PDB file of C-alpha atoms and ligand atoms in Angstrom:
ATOM      1  CA  MET A 744     112.049  81.461 119.396  1.00 83.00           C
ATOM      2  CA  ALA A 745     109.735  84.595 119.824  1.00 92.00           C
ATOM      3  CA  LYS A 746     107.902  85.391 116.744  1.00 97.00           C
ATOM      4  CA  LEU A 747     108.739  88.536 114.794  1.00 97.00           C
ATOM      5  CA  VAL A 748     105.935  88.947 112.283  1.00 98.00           C
ATOM      6  CA  VAL A 749     106.232  92.328 109.794  1.00 98.00           C
ATOM      7  CA  ILE A 750     103.039  92.954 108.010  1.00 98.00           C
ATOM      8  CA  SER A 751     102.614  95.328 105.521  1.00 97.00           C
ATOM      9  CA  GLY A 752      99.483  96.705 103.024  1.00 93.00           C
ATOM     10  CA  SER A 753      98.401  99.450 100.961  1.00 84.00           C
ATOM     11  CA  SER A 754      96.481 102.212 102.322  1.00 78.00           C
ATOM     12  CA  GLY A 755      93.014 101.148 103.112  1.00 79.00           C
ATOM     13  CA  VAL A 756      93.643  97.620 103.053  1.00 81.00           C
ATOM     14  CA  GLY A 757      92.210  97.196 106.324  1.00 86.00           C
ATOM     15  CA  LYS A 758      95.093  95.919 107.597  1.00 92.00           C
ATOM     16  CA  GLY A 759      95.019  97.800 111.237  1.00 92.00           C
ATOM     17  CA  THR A 760      91.462  95.907 111.764  1.00 93.00           C
ATOM     18  CA  VAL A 761      92.640  92.799 110.756  1.00 96.00           C
ATOM     19  CA  ILE A 762      95.979  93.062 113.241  1.00 97.00           C
ATOM     20  CA  LYS A 763      93.664  94.650 116.062  1.00 96.00           C
ATOM     21  CA  GLU A 764      91.198  91.407 115.621  1.00 97.00           C
ATOM     22  CA  PHE A 765      94.273  89.058 115.672  1.00 98.00           C
ATOM     23  CA  LEU A 766      95.360  90.552 118.896  1.00 97.00           C
ATOM     24  CA  LYS A 767      92.250  90.500 120.598  1.00 97.00           C
ATOM     25  CA  LYS A 768      92.614  86.989 120.310  1.00 97.00           C
ATOM     26  CA  HIS A 769      96.253  86.489 121.072  1.00 97.00           C
ATOM     27  CA  PRO A 770      97.077  88.442 123.849  1.00 96.00           C
ATOM     28  CA  ASP A 771     100.567  86.703 123.838  1.00 95.00           C
ATOM     29  CA  PHE A 772     101.585  89.019 120.597  1.00 97.00           C
ATOM     30  CA  LYS A 773     102.488  92.698 121.057  1.00 97.00           C
ATOM     31  CA  LEU A 774     102.204  95.286 118.484  1.00 97.00           C
ATOM     32  CA  SER A 775     105.313  97.674 118.245  1.00 98.00           C
ATOM     33  CA  ILE A 776     103.766 101.751 118.205  1.00 97.00           C
ATOM     34  CA  SER A 777     106.075 103.399 115.423  1.00 98.00           C
ATOM     35  CA  CYS A 778     106.977 106.949 115.629  1.00 98.00           C
ATOM     36  CA  THR A 779     105.476 109.491 112.746  1.00 98.00           C
ATOM     37  CA  THR A 780     105.745 113.057 111.720  1.00 98.00           C
ATOM     38  CA  ARG A 781     102.243 112.630 110.389  1.00 97.00           C
ATOM     39  CA  LYS A 782      99.532 114.595 111.308  1.00 96.00           C
ATOM     40  CA  LYS A 783      97.149 112.756 114.246  1.00 96.00           C
ATOM     41  CA  ARG A 784      93.648 111.654 112.394  1.00 94.00           C
ATOM     42  CA  ASP A 785      90.863 112.159 114.738  1.00 93.00           C
ATOM     43  CA  GLY A 786      90.325 109.690 117.026  1.00 95.00           C
ATOM     44  CA  GLU A 787      93.669 109.128 117.554  1.00 96.00           C
ATOM     45  CA  VAL A 788      95.595 109.040 120.369  1.00 97.00           C
ATOM     46  CA  HIS A 789      99.690 109.666 121.352  1.00 98.00           C
ATOM     47  CA  GLY A 790     101.416 106.567 122.298  1.00 97.00           C
ATOM     48  CA  GLU A 791      98.480 104.102 121.555  1.00 95.00           C
ATOM     49  CA  ASN A 792      98.647 104.615 117.674  1.00 95.00           C
ATOM     50  CA  TYR A 793     101.556 106.154 117.272  1.00 97.00           C
ATOM     51  CA  PHE A 794     104.020 108.545 118.945  1.00 98.00           C
ATOM     52  CA  PHE A 795     103.834 111.690 116.944  1.00 98.00           C
ATOM     53  CA  LEU A 796     106.815 113.559 116.939  1.00 98.00           C
ATOM     54  CA  THR A 797     107.882 116.917 114.873  1.00 98.00           C
ATOM     55  CA  PRO A 798     110.184 116.576 112.181  1.00 98.00           C
ATOM     56  CA  GLU A 799     112.906 118.116 114.516  1.00 98.00           C
ATOM     57  CA  GLU A 800     111.743 115.204 117.153  1.00 98.00           C
ATOM     58  CA  PHE A 801     112.036 112.567 114.267  1.00 98.00           C
ATOM     59  CA  ASN A 802     115.598 113.568 113.212  1.00 98.00           C
ATOM     60  CA  GLU A 803     117.142 113.698 116.713  1.00 98.00           C
ATOM     61  CA  ALA A 804     115.871 110.253 117.084  1.00 98.00           C
ATOM     62  CA  ILE A 805     117.644 109.297 113.818  1.00 98.00           C
ATOM     63  CA  SER A 806     120.835 110.684 114.691  1.00 98.00           C
ATOM     64  CA  LYS A 807     120.744 109.133 118.114  1.00 98.00           C
ATOM     65  CA  ASP A 808     119.923 105.489 116.122  1.00 98.00           C
ATOM     66  CA  ASP A 809     117.017 105.499 118.029  1.00 98.00           C
ATOM     67  CA  PHE A 810     115.189 103.594 115.132  1.00 98.00           C
ATOM     68  CA  LEU A 811     115.565  99.819 113.877  1.00 98.00           C
ATOM     69  CA  GLU A 812     114.234 100.910 110.682  1.00 98.00           C
ATOM     70  CA  TRP A 813     112.773 104.351 109.203  1.00 98.00           C
ATOM     71  CA  ALA A 814     111.190 105.763 105.914  1.00 96.00           C
ATOM     72  CA  GLU A 815     109.678 107.973 104.141  1.00 95.00           C
ATOM     73  CA  PHE A 816     105.764 107.133 103.203  1.00 92.00           C
ATOM     74  CA  SER A 817     103.593 109.945 101.137  1.00 88.00           C
ATOM     75  CA  GLY A 818     105.531 113.231 102.447  1.00 92.00           C
ATOM     76  CA  ASN A 819     105.745 111.903 106.104  1.00 96.00           C
ATOM     77  CA  LEU A 820     108.529 109.822 107.950  1.00 98.00           C
ATOM     78  CA  TYR A 821     107.646 106.546 109.824  1.00 98.00           C
ATOM     79  CA  GLY A 822     110.078 104.758 112.264  1.00 98.00           C
ATOM     80  CA  THR A 823     110.121 101.841 114.615  1.00 98.00           C
ATOM     81  CA  ARG A 824     111.782 102.354 117.864  1.00 98.00           C
ATOM     82  CA  LYS A 825     114.727 100.096 118.423  1.00 97.00           C
ATOM     83  CA  SER A 826     114.837  99.370 121.925  1.00 97.00           C
ATOM     84  CA  PHE A 827     111.636  98.436 121.956  1.00 96.00           C
ATOM     85  CA  VAL A 828     112.041  95.759 119.526  1.00 96.00           C
ATOM     86  CA  GLU A 829     115.066  94.569 121.079  1.00 95.00           C
ATOM     87  CA  GLU A 830     113.364  94.358 124.730  1.00 95.00           C
ATOM     88  CA  CYS A 831     110.555  92.552 123.237  1.00 94.00           C
ATOM     89  CA  LEU A 832     112.679  89.594 121.593  1.00 92.00           C
ATOM     90  CA  LYS A 833     114.977  89.494 124.638  1.00 94.00           C
ATOM     91  CA  ASN A 834     112.156  88.965 126.790  1.00 95.00           C
ATOM     92  CA  GLY A 835     110.961  86.283 124.071  1.00 94.00           C
ATOM     93  CA  ASP A 836     107.610  88.164 123.614  1.00 96.00           C
ATOM     94  CA  ASN A 837     106.145  87.982 120.060  1.00 97.00           C
ATOM     95  CA  LEU A 838     106.022  90.650 118.256  1.00 98.00           C
ATOM     96  CA  ILE A 839     103.782  92.557 115.408  1.00 98.00           C
ATOM     97  CA  LEU A 840     105.120  95.446 113.082  1.00 98.00           C
ATOM     98  CA  GLU A 841     102.767  96.733 111.067  1.00 98.00           C
ATOM     99  CA  ILE A 842     105.071  99.216 108.653  1.00 97.00           C
ATOM    100  CA  ASP A 843     105.622  99.836 104.794  1.00 95.00           C
ATOM    101  CA  THR A 844     107.165  97.765 102.620  1.00 96.00           C
ATOM    102  CA  LYS A 845     110.758  99.429 102.535  1.00 96.00           C
ATOM    103  CA  GLY A 846     110.512  99.399 106.232  1.00 97.00           C
ATOM    104  CA  ALA A 847     109.714  95.521 106.093  1.00 98.00           C
ATOM    105  CA  LEU A 848     112.690  94.829 103.787  1.00 98.00           C
ATOM    106  CA  ASN A 849     114.859  96.496 105.959  1.00 97.00           C
ATOM    107  CA  VAL A 850     113.926  94.608 109.192  1.00 98.00           C
ATOM    108  CA  LYS A 851     114.487  91.646 107.179  1.00 98.00           C
ATOM    109  CA  LYS A 852     118.074  92.101 106.200  1.00 97.00           C
ATOM    110  CA  LEU A 853     118.497  93.155 109.952  1.00 96.00           C
ATOM    111  CA  ILE A 854     116.772  89.962 111.657  1.00 95.00           C
ATOM    112  CA  PRO A 855     116.185  87.109 109.157  1.00 95.00           C
ATOM    113  CA  GLN A 856     113.983  85.538 111.453  1.00 94.00           C
ATOM    114  CA  ALA A 857     111.251  88.143 110.416  1.00 97.00           C
ATOM    115  CA  ALA A 858     108.195  86.744 108.783  1.00 98.00           C
ATOM    116  CA  LEU A 859     106.503  89.067 105.710  1.00 98.00           C
ATOM    117  CA  ILE A 860     103.162  89.235 105.500  1.00 98.00           C
ATOM    118  CA  PHE A 861     101.207  91.405 102.666  1.00 97.00           C
ATOM    119  CA  ILE A 862      97.735  92.007 102.983  1.00 96.00           C
ATOM    120  CA  THR A 863      96.360  92.972  99.770  1.00 91.00           C
ATOM    121  CA  PRO A 864      93.040  94.128  98.787  1.00 87.00           C
ATOM    122  CA  PRO A 865      90.425  91.854  96.976  1.00 85.00           C
ATOM    123  CA  SER A 866      90.412  94.275  94.067  1.00 85.00           C
ATOM    124  CA  MET A 867      92.385  98.011  93.378  1.00 82.00           C
ATOM    125  CA  GLU A 868      88.929  99.497  92.931  1.00 85.00           C
ATOM    126  CA  GLU A 869      87.549  98.256  95.907  1.00 84.00           C
ATOM    127  CA  LEU A 870      90.557  99.774  97.543  1.00 83.00           C
ATOM    128  CA  GLU A 871      90.434 103.125  96.075  1.00 86.00           C
ATOM    129  CA  SER A 872      86.736 103.482  97.447  1.00 87.00           C
ATOM    130  CA  ARG A 873      88.017 102.312 100.816  1.00 84.00           C
ATOM    131  CA  LEU A 874      90.574 104.846 101.252  1.00 83.00           C
ATOM    132  CA  ARG A 875      88.127 107.373 100.157  1.00 88.00           C
ATOM    133  CA  GLY A 876      85.500 106.130 102.251  1.00 87.00           C
ATOM    134  CA  ARG A 877      87.648 106.334 105.722  1.00 82.00           C
ATOM    135  CA  HIS A 878      87.205 110.266 105.521  1.00 85.00           C
ATOM    136  CA  THR A 879      90.442 110.724 107.192  1.00 84.00           C
ATOM    137  CA  GLU A 880      92.769 112.505 103.865  1.00 86.00           C
ATOM    138  CA  THR A 881      92.427 115.265 101.952  1.00 89.00           C
ATOM    139  CA  GLU A 882      92.072 114.885  98.381  1.00 90.00           C
ATOM    140  CA  GLU A 883      95.676 115.353  97.753  1.00 90.00           C
ATOM    141  CA  ALA A 884      97.017 113.160 100.227  1.00 88.00           C
ATOM    142  CA  ILE A 885      94.298 110.343  98.474  1.00 88.00           C
ATOM    143  CA  GLN A 886      96.675 110.765  95.276  1.00 88.00           C
ATOM    144  CA  LYS A 887      99.412 110.192  97.071  1.00 87.00           C
ATOM    145  CA  ARG A 888      98.514 106.966  99.140  1.00 86.00           C
ATOM    146  CA  LEU A 889      96.762 105.799  95.105  1.00 86.00           C
ATOM    147  CA  ALA A 890     100.306 106.540  93.812  1.00 86.00           C
ATOM    148  CA  SER A 891     102.510 104.555  96.599  1.00 86.00           C
ATOM    149  CA  ILE A 892     100.340 101.364  95.771  1.00 87.00           C
ATOM    150  CA  LYS A 893     102.110 100.404  93.136  1.00 84.00           C
ATOM    151  CA  SER A 894     105.640 100.768  94.797  1.00 88.00           C
ATOM    152  CA  GLU A 895     104.358  98.738  97.525  1.00 91.00           C
ATOM    153  CA  LEU A 896     102.908  96.070  95.489  1.00 91.00           C
ATOM    154  CA  GLU A 897     106.463  95.883  93.406  1.00 93.00           C
ATOM    155  CA  ASN A 898     108.141  95.609  96.993  1.00 95.00           C
ATOM    156  CA  SER A 899     105.626  93.018  98.318  1.00 95.00           C
ATOM    157  CA  LYS A 900     107.046  90.817  95.732  1.00 96.00           C
ATOM    158  CA  GLN A 901     109.623  89.712  98.243  1.00 97.00           C
ATOM    159  CA  PHE A 902     107.454  88.761 100.900  1.00 98.00           C
ATOM    160  CA  GLU A 903     106.859  85.493 101.855  1.00 97.00           C
ATOM    161  CA  TYR A 904     103.162  85.430 102.585  1.00 97.00           C
ATOM    162  CA  GLN A 905      99.931  87.103 101.392  1.00 96.00           C
ATOM    163  CA  VAL A 906      97.033  87.478 102.936  1.00 96.00           C
ATOM    164  CA  VAL A 907      94.047  88.565 100.800  1.00 92.00           C
ATOM    165  CA  ASN A 908      91.152  90.821 102.766  1.00 91.00           C
ATOM    166  CA  ASP A 909      87.859  89.913 101.146  1.00 90.00           C
ATOM    167  CA  GLU A 910      86.452  89.541 104.620  1.00 92.00           C
ATOM    168  CA  ILE A 911      87.446  90.243 107.846  1.00 94.00           C
ATOM    169  CA  ASP A 912      86.770  87.212 110.058  1.00 96.00           C
ATOM    170  CA  ASN A 913      88.404  85.120 107.047  1.00 96.00           C
ATOM    171  CA  ALA A 914      91.572  87.657 106.681  1.00 96.00           C
ATOM    172  CA  VAL A 915      92.208  86.917 110.225  1.00 97.00           C
ATOM    173  CA  ARG A 916      91.846  83.163 110.153  1.00 97.00           C
ATOM    174  CA  GLN A 917      94.545  83.324 107.087  1.00 97.00           C
ATOM    175  CA  LEU A 918      96.899  85.367 109.631  1.00 97.00           C
ATOM    176  CA  GLU A 919      96.564  82.934 112.089  1.00 97.00           C
ATOM    177  CA  LYS A 920      97.532  79.964 110.094  1.00 97.00           C
ATOM    178  CA  ILE A 921     100.310  81.447 108.661  1.00 98.00           C
ATOM    179  CA  ILE A 922     101.545  82.880 111.653  1.00 97.00           C
ATOM    180  CA  ASN A 923     100.694  79.429 113.756  1.00 96.00           C
ATOM    181  CA  GLY A 924     103.258  78.038 110.777  1.00 95.00           C
ATOM    182  CA  ILE A 925     106.094  80.397 111.431  1.00 92.00           C
ATOM    183  CA  LYS A 926     108.699  78.582 113.006  1.00 80.00           C
TER     184      LYS A 926
HETATM  185  P1  5GP B1372      99.052 105.953 108.139  1.00 53.59           P
HETATM  186  O1  5GP B1372      99.621 106.744 107.892  1.00 53.59           O
HETATM  187  O2  5GP B1372      98.197 105.134 107.455  1.00 53.59           O
HETATM  188  O3  5GP B1372      98.940 105.179 109.546  1.00 53.59           O
HETATM  189  O4  5GP B1372     100.638 105.068 107.700  1.00 53.59           O
HETATM  190  C1  5GP B1372     100.953 104.870 106.602  1.00 53.59           C
HETATM  191  C2  5GP B1372     101.980 103.622 106.254  1.00 53.59           C
HETATM  192  O5  5GP B1372     102.982 104.047 106.888  1.00 53.59           O
HETATM  193  C3  5GP B1372     101.275 102.566 106.395  1.00 53.59           C
HETATM  194  O6  5GP B1372     101.822 101.595 105.149  1.00 53.59           O
HETATM  195  C4  5GP B1372     102.174 102.148 107.464  1.00 53.59           C
HETATM  196  O7  5GP B1372     101.734 100.480 107.559  1.00 53.59           O
HETATM  197  C5  5GP B1372     103.900 102.636 107.549  1.00 53.59           C
HETATM  198  N1  5GP B1372     104.043 103.025 108.930  1.00 53.59           N
HETATM  199  C6  5GP B1372     103.527 103.154 110.090  1.00 53.59           C
HETATM  200  N2  5GP B1372     104.564 103.022 110.939  1.00 53.59           N
HETATM  201  C7  5GP B1372     105.711 102.547 110.087  1.00 53.59           C
HETATM  202  C8  5GP B1372     107.281 102.136 110.839  1.00 53.59           C
HETATM  203  O8  5GP B1372     107.500 102.593 111.783  1.00 53.59           O
HETATM  204  N3  5GP B1372     108.231 102.360 109.465  1.00 53.59           N
HETATM  205  C9  5GP B1372     107.800 101.978 108.564  1.00 53.59           C
HETATM  206  N4  5GP B1372     108.659 102.152 107.042  1.00 53.59           N
HETATM  207  N5  5GP B1372     106.396 102.111 107.729  1.00 53.59           N
HETATM  208  C10 5GP B1372     105.773 102.583 108.940  1.00 53.59           C
END
């Protein structure tokens, strides 16, 4: 059966890098590209990192029931395209969703076979310094993201698996071990 893996982690934890490295080694996994109303960061590409939508476009997609799940995170809207996930599962493709913890718990309710993995930082100090080190957010946005960490950690207690991102290769190995073990 196709594997559906849902990965969450606090902003700045490096989950994007861990997932990218995993995908390089496992081309039999697809990554779902979400829709968002957040502004594009430097270097991000529409259709590659996200589908960047206006709030109007996003709301229209909600009203057309286009999302498997959607959530507000740090003042922006993010959603997973239902058609893409359904198509992958129908074709037997393994799939990774990189979404916030609220979205992950909603996916689990809809698709119980989904495996929820939470990526944690080695420490909170490390997380804050990584978040600032990216230089992609304003101070206000950083404060909002730091505030969301508490609820992300609370929600993560309901996740089946945790990966500590202390060092990238090690985190990828932990992820591989978990994913290999999923039935
Ligand atoms: P960022 O703005 O840093 O790219 O993402 C912010 C948060 O939104 C991250 O926790 C990311 O995992 C989450 N996110 C990205 N796409 C989705 C989605 O489709 N649904 C939900 N619920 N969260 C998402």
